[in-house]
mmCIF file of C-alpha atoms in Angstrom:
data_model
loop_
_atom_site.group_PDB
_atom_site.id
_atom_site.type_symbol
_atom_site.label_atom_id
_atom_site.label_comp_id
_atom_site.label_asym_id
_atom_site.label_seq_id
_atom_site.Cartn_x
_atom_site.Cartn_y
_atom_site.Cartn_z
ATOM 1 C CA MET A 1 -12.171 -6.852 19.056
ATOM 2 C CA ILE A 2 -9.741 -5.348 21.366
ATOM 3 C CA GLU A 3 -11.213 -4.410 24.678
ATOM 4 C CA GLN A 4 -11.439 -0.605 24.829
ATOM 5 C CA ALA A 5 -12.299 2.051 27.614
ATOM 6 C CA TYR A 6 -12.077 5.746 27.943
ATOM 7 C CA VAL A 7 -9.255 7.705 29.526
ATOM 8 C CA GLN A 8 -9.773 8.690 33.043
ATOM 9 C CA ALA A 9 -8.116 11.736 35.040
ATOM 10 C CA VAL A 10 -6.001 9.339 37.223
ATOM 11 C CA ASP A 11 -4.488 7.230 34.343
ATOM 12 C CA GLN A 12 -0.915 7.579 34.148
ATOM 13 C CA THR A 13 0.861 6.924 30.804
ATOM 14 C CA THR A 14 4.199 7.228 29.202
ATOM 15 C CA PRO A 15 4.431 9.701 27.652
ATOM 16 C CA THR A 16 2.099 11.541 30.052
ATOM 17 C CA THR A 17 -1.452 12.256 28.915
ATOM 18 C CA GLN A 18 -0.871 15.903 29.294
ATOM 19 C CA VAL A 19 2.289 15.676 27.106
ATOM 20 C CA ILE A 20 0.236 13.825 24.442
ATOM 21 C CA ARG A 21 -2.855 16.310 24.797
ATOM 22 C CA ALA A 22 -0.280 19.208 24.130
ATOM 23 C CA ARG A 23 1.145 17.422 21.159
ATOM 24 C CA ILE A 24 -2.225 16.956 19.472
ATOM 25 C CA SER A 25 -3.351 20.448 20.297
ATOM 26 C CA GLN A 26 -0.166 22.064 18.633
ATOM 27 C CA ALA A 27 -0.432 19.813 15.752
ATOM 28 C CA VAL A 28 -4.116 20.615 15.085
ATOM 29 C CA ASP A 29 -3.580 24.241 15.338
ATOM 30 C CA ALA A 30 -0.500 23.863 12.794
ATOM 31 C CA THR A 31 -2.705 21.902 10.349
ATOM 32 C CA ALA A 32 -2.991 23.982 7.139
ATOM 33 C CA GLY A 33 -5.424 24.079 4.074
ATOM 34 C CA PRO A 34 -9.051 24.764 3.579
ATOM 35 C CA VAL A 35 -11.441 23.873 6.327
ATOM 36 C CA LEU A 36 -12.693 20.570 4.731
ATOM 37 C CA ASP A 37 -9.222 19.447 4.135
ATOM 38 C CA ARG A 38 -8.006 20.103 7.635
ATOM 39 C CA LEU A 39 -11.109 18.260 9.165
ATOM 40 C CA LYS A 40 -10.305 15.403 6.781
ATOM 41 C CA PHE A 41 -6.691 15.388 7.862
ATOM 42 C CA TRP A 42 -7.631 14.379 11.315
ATOM 43 C CA LEU A 43 -11.082 12.853 11.107
ATOM 44 C CA GLN A 44 -12.635 9.953 9.274
ATOM 45 C CA MET A 45 -15.864 11.611 9.076
ATOM 46 C CA PRO A 46 -19.537 10.348 8.433
ATOM 47 C CA THR A 47 -21.426 11.825 5.311
ATOM 48 C CA ASP A 48 -24.214 13.107 7.561
ATOM 49 C CA SER A 49 -25.158 13.120 11.221
ATOM 50 C CA MET A 50 -27.344 9.984 10.648
ATOM 51 C CA PHE A 51 -24.203 8.172 9.951
ATOM 52 C CA MET A 52 -25.615 6.799 6.741
ATOM 53 C CA GLY A 53 -22.202 6.493 5.348
ATOM 54 C CA MET A 54 -18.559 7.574 5.421
ATOM 55 C CA MET A 55 -16.653 10.100 3.420
ATOM 56 C CA ASP A 56 -13.881 8.059 2.629
ATOM 57 C CA ASN A 57 -11.994 4.717 3.548
ATOM 58 C CA ASP A 58 -8.494 6.294 3.715
ATOM 59 C CA CYS A 59 -7.598 4.957 7.240
ATOM 60 C CA GLN A 60 -4.112 3.876 6.318
ATOM 61 C CA VAL A 61 -3.181 7.212 4.686
ATOM 62 C CA ARG A 62 -4.819 9.146 7.520
ATOM 63 C CA ALA A 63 -2.902 7.356 10.248
ATOM 64 C CA GLU A 64 0.307 7.832 8.550
ATOM 65 C CA ARG A 65 -0.419 11.484 8.015
ATOM 66 C CA VAL A 66 -1.594 12.353 11.501
ATOM 67 C CA GLY A 67 1.182 10.006 13.123
ATOM 68 C CA ALA A 68 4.134 12.208 11.480
ATOM 69 C CA PRO A 69 3.162 15.374 13.438
ATOM 70 C CA LEU A 70 2.503 13.444 16.631
ATOM 71 C CA SER A 71 6.256 12.080 16.437
ATOM 72 C CA PRO A 72 8.620 14.461 17.752
ATOM 73 C CA GLY A 73 11.058 11.654 18.407
ATOM 74 C CA ALA A 74 14.141 11.829 16.426
ATOM 75 C CA ARG A 75 13.130 8.733 14.408
ATOM 76 C CA GLY A 76 9.542 9.759 13.458
ATOM 77 C CA LEU A 77 6.712 7.549 12.966
ATOM 78 C CA TYR A 78 6.939 3.668 13.748
ATOM 79 C CA GLU A 79 5.321 0.999 11.624
ATOM 80 C CA PRO A 80 5.822 -2.432 13.172
ATOM 81 C CA SER A 81 5.942 -5.438 11.066
ATOM 82 C CA ASP A 82 2.818 -7.542 10.604
ATOM 83 C CA LEU A 83 0.974 -7.999 14.017
ATOM 84 C CA SER A 84 -1.048 -11.057 12.763
ATOM 85 C CA VAL A 85 2.197 -13.006 12.058
ATOM 86 C CA PRO A 86 2.667 -15.120 15.648
ATOM 87 C CA LEU A 87 6.483 -15.214 15.111
ATOM 88 C CA GLY A 88 8.242 -12.883 17.558
ATOM 89 C CA ILE A 89 5.057 -11.234 18.465
ATOM 90 C CA GLU A 90 6.239 -10.247 22.022
ATOM 91 C CA GLY A 91 9.278 -8.535 20.635
ATOM 92 C CA LYS A 92 7.070 -6.681 18.342
ATOM 93 C CA TRP A 93 5.071 -5.260 21.084
ATOM 94 C CA ALA A 94 8.255 -4.590 23.179
ATOM 95 C CA ALA A 95 9.441 -2.479 20.238
ATOM 96 C CA ILE A 96 6.143 -0.656 20.226
ATOM 97 C CA ASP A 97 6.507 0.113 23.854
ATOM 98 C CA GLU A 98 10.097 1.282 23.068
ATOM 99 C CA ALA A 99 8.630 3.686 20.091
ATOM 100 C CA VAL A 100 5.987 5.470 22.255
ATOM 101 C CA LYS A 101 8.234 5.844 25.026
ATOM 102 C CA ALA A 102 10.596 7.642 22.465
ATOM 103 C CA ASP A 103 7.799 10.089 21.341
ATOM 104 C CA ARG A 104 6.858 8.160 18.214
ATOM 105 C CA ALA A 105 3.533 7.438 17.191
ATOM 106 C CA VAL A 106 2.805 4.097 16.087
ATOM 107 C CA VAL A 107 0.750 2.882 13.074
ATOM 108 C CA ILE A 108 -1.394 -0.183 14.115
ATOM 109 C CA HIS A 109 -3.087 -2.147 11.148
ATOM 110 C CA GLY A 110 -5.505 -4.763 12.072
ATOM 111 C CA SER A 111 -8.912 -6.290 10.860
ATOM 112 C CA THR A 112 -11.746 -3.812 11.093
ATOM 113 C CA GLY A 113 -13.445 -5.836 13.949
ATOM 114 C CA HIS A 114 -10.441 -6.278 15.953
ATOM 115 C CA VAL A 115 -9.016 -2.698 16.182
ATOM 116 C CA GLY A 116 -12.095 -0.573 15.164
ATOM 117 C CA GLY A 117 -14.662 0.658 17.554
ATOM 118 C CA SER A 118 -17.970 -1.584 18.388
ATOM 119 C CA GLU A 119 -20.233 0.916 16.338
ATOM 120 C CA SER A 120 -17.913 1.567 13.432
ATOM 121 C CA ASN A 121 -19.630 1.911 9.969
ATOM 122 C CA PHE A 122 -16.909 -0.118 8.689
ATOM 123 C CA ARG A 123 -17.503 -3.375 10.619
ATOM 124 C CA ASN A 124 -19.446 -6.086 8.973
ATOM 125 C CA LYS A 125 -20.697 -9.526 9.491
ATOM 126 C CA HIS A 126 -17.909 -11.330 7.791
ATOM 127 C CA ASN A 127 -15.146 -9.048 9.455
ATOM 128 C CA THR A 128 -13.677 -8.525 6.103
ATOM 129 C CA GLY A 129 -11.367 -5.601 5.658
ATOM 130 C CA PHE A 130 -8.778 -3.598 7.746
ATOM 131 C CA HIS A 131 -8.592 -0.569 9.776
ATOM 132 C CA VAL A 132 -5.458 1.450 10.916
ATOM 133 C CA ILE A 133 -5.252 3.571 14.338
ATOM 134 C CA VAL A 134 -2.614 5.281 16.044
ATOM 135 C CA PHE A 135 -0.673 4.279 19.382
ATOM 136 C CA LEU A 136 0.341 7.231 21.351
ATOM 137 C CA ALA A 137 1.611 5.774 24.930
ATOM 138 C CA VAL A 138 1.612 2.946 27.037
ATOM 139 C CA GLY A 139 0.055 2.809 30.701
ATOM 140 C CA GLN A 140 -0.756 0.552 33.460
ATOM 141 C CA GLU A 141 -3.699 0.120 35.550
ATOM 142 C CA PRO A 142 -3.212 -0.047 39.588
ATOM 143 C CA SER A 143 -4.050 -3.766 39.232
ATOM 144 C CA GLY A 144 -1.066 -4.052 36.671
ATOM 145 C CA ARG A 145 -3.043 -4.500 33.576
ATOM 146 C CA ARG A 146 -1.522 -2.878 30.803
ATOM 147 C CA TYR A 147 -2.849 -0.795 27.971
ATOM 148 C CA TYR A 148 -1.842 1.477 24.987
ATOM 149 C CA LEU A 149 -3.333 4.888 24.471
ATOM 150 C CA GLY A 150 -4.711 5.008 21.024
ATOM 151 C CA PHE A 151 -6.151 7.670 18.621
ATOM 152 C CA ASP A 152 -8.822 6.169 16.157
ATOM 153 C CA PRO A 153 -9.971 8.826 13.760
ATOM 154 C CA ASP A 154 -13.085 7.105 12.856
ATOM 155 C CA VAL A 155 -16.049 9.329 14.056
ATOM 156 C CA SER A 156 -18.543 6.391 13.860
ATOM 157 C CA ALA A 157 -16.411 4.316 16.161
ATOM 158 C CA THR A 158 -18.400 4.279 19.258
ATOM 159 C CA ALA A 159 -21.893 5.489 20.598
ATOM 160 C CA GLU A 160 -19.805 8.306 22.416
ATOM 161 C CA SER A 161 -18.022 9.354 19.194
ATOM 162 C CA ARG A 162 -21.453 9.480 17.431
ATOM 163 C CA ALA A 163 -23.077 11.441 20.229
ATOM 164 C CA LYS A 164 -20.540 13.838 20.417
ATOM 165 C CA TRP A 165 -20.341 14.596 16.672
ATOM 166 C CA LYS A 166 -24.172 14.957 16.098
ATOM 167 C CA PRO A 167 -24.504 18.552 17.434
ATOM 168 C CA LEU A 168 -21.019 19.676 16.333
ATOM 169 C CA VAL A 169 -21.873 18.977 12.601
ATOM 170 C CA LEU A 170 -25.811 18.394 12.242
ATOM 171 C CA GLY A 171 -26.996 17.666 8.850
ATOM 172 C CA GLY A 172 -24.718 16.665 5.715
ATOM 173 C CA THR A 173 -21.070 16.951 6.851
ATOM 174 C CA GLU A 174 -19.610 18.551 3.506
ATOM 175 C CA THR A 175 -22.372 21.098 3.219
ATOM 176 C CA ARG A 176 -22.237 21.934 7.040
ATOM 177 C CA VAL A 177 -18.442 22.224 7.270
ATOM 178 C CA LYS A 178 -18.107 24.506 4.326
ATOM 179 C CA LYS A 179 -19.768 27.116 6.404
ATOM 180 C CA PHE A 180 -17.136 26.681 9.206
ATOM 181 C CA ASP A 181 -14.228 29.179 9.662
ATOM 182 C CA ASP A 182 -10.897 28.376 10.897
ATOM 183 C CA THR A 183 -11.781 28.501 14.357
ATOM 184 C CA LYS A 184 -14.739 26.189 14.225
ATOM 185 C CA SER A 185 -12.905 23.674 12.319
ATOM 186 C CA VAL A 186 -10.340 23.511 15.108
ATOM 187 C CA GLN A 187 -12.953 23.427 17.653
ATOM 188 C CA VAL A 188 -14.690 20.446 16.127
ATOM 189 C CA VAL A 189 -11.322 18.444 15.856
ATOM 190 C CA LYS A 190 -10.339 19.175 19.342
ATOM 191 C CA ALA A 191 -13.638 18.331 20.761
ATOM 192 C CA MET A 192 -13.614 14.914 19.110
ATOM 193 C CA ILE A 193 -10.048 14.242 19.860
ATOM 194 C CA LEU A 194 -9.379 16.213 23.258
ATOM 195 C CA GLY A 195 -12.774 16.468 24.700
ATOM 196 C CA ASP A 196 -13.813 19.138 27.148
ATOM 197 C CA SER A 197 -11.778 18.162 30.168
ATOM 198 C CA GLN A 198 -8.023 18.928 30.705
ATOM 199 C CA ASP A 199 -7.415 15.504 32.391
ATOM 200 C CA GLU A 200 -9.206 13.305 29.920
ATOM 201 C CA PHE A 201 -9.758 12.956 26.289
ATOM 202 C CA GLY A 202 -12.567 13.292 23.850
ATOM 203 C CA PRO A 203 -14.123 9.782 22.270
ATOM 204 C CA LEU A 204 -11.575 9.242 19.546
ATOM 205 C CA VAL A 205 -8.798 8.649 22.004
ATOM 206 C CA ARG A 206 -9.190 5.421 23.890
ATOM 207 C CA LYS A 207 -7.185 2.727 26.022
ATOM 208 C CA TYR A 208 -6.686 -0.474 24.145
ATOM 209 C CA TYR A 209 -6.097 -3.551 26.342
ATOM 210 C CA VAL A 210 -3.899 -5.541 23.855
ATOM 211 C CA LYS A 211 -2.942 -9.168 24.515
ATOM 212 C CA THR A 212 0.662 -8.811 23.649
ATOM 213 C CA ASP A 213 1.321 -12.420 23.738
ATOM 214 C CA GLU A 214 -1.039 -13.196 20.937
ATOM 215 C CA ALA A 215 -1.002 -12.352 17.138
ATOM 216 C CA PHE A 216 -3.851 -10.172 15.761
ATOM 217 C CA PRO A 217 -6.499 -11.990 13.702
ATOM 218 C CA ARG A 218 -5.449 -12.374 10.004
ATOM 219 C CA VAL A 219 -6.739 -9.609 7.757
ATOM 220 C CA ASP A 220 -9.194 -10.846 5.245
ATOM 221 C CA HIS A 221 -9.478 -8.462 2.226
ATOM 222 C CA ALA A 222 -12.074 -10.526 0.592
#
């Protein structure tokens, strides 16, 4: 699995975390449709607050869907060629760097066990299946170690994302969110993605320490 960490107030990225936060906030505010549809637009949600199952497995569709409004760059969303193919791998990541710096969200496709979160409901002992997330920026630690700022819509992804979700949508998800008004639905999405601090993010946005000189593990669809 790609090593992941949460964003800290001191982190410096390109584009900046402030720009990314504003971009996400504006896009969430602009999302149209019924409450449940708006929540599904941004979040891959569990069926209930006990995380007994997931409402859908549409990670590919969702990543492309959220990536579009998060790509104000002239060329729009960027989808790199297969990152599990070793040939030209460093060049692929150089192109990803160029894309995020040009305000383009990047769709990252990989095996569930590699790009997903440690607690994801989609993980299994055979590491079959795939997951799709979105990279929005590139950053560097004071030590020189590089990372990508990524948005993973999977609410089940980490212990922190699960803990954040439970008090927001207690009980059965579909039944619960039908009672939400527009304001509440926006609050839930922003809580999960943007969190409570203006300098950090919620649990669905994390730092990904990618080894850009190595190909991703092959995706096993069996």
